[in-house]
Amino acid sequence: MPLQALRTVAKPQNGVGAFILQCKRLDFHYCDWAGSSRGMKYAAKHRQPPHLSMQTLYLLISSRSTSSFLKHNLSAFAAANPSIEISVSPRPGKHPVIRGSYVNGREKAICVRNLEPTEVVKKAEILKSANGEKLRIERKVVKSLNESVRGVWSPFHGREYRI
Amino acid sequence: MRASRPAEQALRLATSSTTQRYTCRACRAQAARQFHTSVPREAEVPFYKRLQETLFGSKQAQNAEKVREEKRGDRSVELRGKGGEEAEAGAVEVKMGKNGQRYEIAALVDPDLTKNYTPATTWDGLQRVGSEEWVKARADRGEQYVGFVPKTRVELTEKQWQLLLHDIMVEILVLQKAGRPVGQICYPRGLEGYGPSELLDVCNGEIAPSADGTGITISFSTDGARKRMLNAIPSRLSEPVPQEPVLDEQESLDAPIEDAGELISAQEEHMLFMDSHIAASQDRSRPTWMKIPITGPHVKIALAKRILQLTGRRLSDRALSTSSTLSDLHHHLLARPKTKKLSQAPEIEILRSNVKTPNVTFKSNRQTPIHKEKAIGRWKVIEEELIARGLPVTGSRWQGAKVTVE
């Protein structure tokens, strides 16, 4: 039998060639009446958080002291992420929520009730940088597509076991 | 009455806290004996009798009704004797109440006597006690009055507000210098107060701080302008006289008040006159006169009242008390009121029209699943299928469901 070549399929690795942001849409919902939407709309003076990306820090520095996320921070966030479709709509009588839609068809929502604008920005960043996979505990931290270098152990090969 | 005293005592004991007071056993026993949940005299009447009285009325009430019927009958006999219609038309019986109030007793109409009497089938046109018109007529006591605030609120630009403040300040200062109360600026002037010469006098007045810096000077380019202005502003309030003869009560209340219309049209004329002079009065755009301090609460109040009278724009107490110069007032007048809905906020309007963020969409209404289906074009298919199956498109077919208004 002639040697047959191994059929290999290109393994998709996001970011090796081109990077596709998994978050395709962010929906921001708020309530005009409820106080829990204050951070989304009208906020008290916010403090600078200790660890944030340069981009987020820029967003915060550029906003005014008494600001709201939707009024002042959203435009910068949207300009920084042109590939994400952003929709803002009221949801009367409910807590404010940010809902992210992903390429794998799943959705994730984070309730931002009673949060300050800086915290709302952080939650938006979390949703933006997530993929749509379910949150799970990672048992095996190291992942690789390559086969094991020295082979998988079997009882039939290797040193004989004697009692 | 003697029986009520122990009952009162018992109630007081029952309601008051007994932590601090001491009540002996005998008093407590007496309170328990004397405490009744029902009125003692009513307890004597058997239950079925009480029920009968509630449903059909007590004997006292029935007797009183009989007496009233007899009196009514007597009155109608009396009317027949007097001649019926003629007696009814003229007589208005007046009765004095306990606290000295006058009550007019309604005329008794006997349908057998009055041939042209037709009972009403609806209540249109009938006098209703407690209706809006009745309350208004009583409150106004039949007087026609002109409202102080114009019906429509006038929106002005920054330049127009500046000119308006300047003109009002000119008039106030002229009144002050003439020794007249500044509140007279708001007195109704009529059409002669808004003539072209009067408006020109106001517009040509120049306010400036005095040389020593302690006062304010006002100068006019035309002679006699000050005198004309003082003559135009009346020195006392005239009684409001309606221009037309008093109509029927209902018609007079429904008819448009022409005095107010004339006053408002004169105010609009003032505004248009100002507009035409904006280009010519570029010199007045210098804000030095706006930094002149407003002295005295009377001046501030006169300013606020005149602004309200001309534009319908109110200044809050906080704005008035914190303003010390005309520029502060100007700033408060330019400030837009806080919007109730986020979608009406100016920042969101900017966001909507921002070209740099085409990926942002702002919706003013709650997005329902129907909106989402419409966005992807699936809704028409769903709607057709629901109609085909005889199911409600929106809402439910439960009998108690709210009917949706389309």
mmCIF file of C-alpha atoms in Angstrom, chain B residues 134 269 380:
data_model
loop_
_atom_site.group_PDB
_atom_site.id
_atom_site.type_symbol
_atom_site.label_atom_id
_atom_site.label_comp_id
_atom_site.label_asym_id
_atom_site.label_seq_id
_atom_site.Cartn_x
_atom_site.Cartn_y
_atom_site.Cartn_z
ATOM 1 C CA TRP B 134 -69.407 76.853 39.026
ATOM 2 C CA GLU B 269 -44.409 92.986 19.051
ATOM 3 C CA LYS B 380 -44.143 39.429 9.738
#
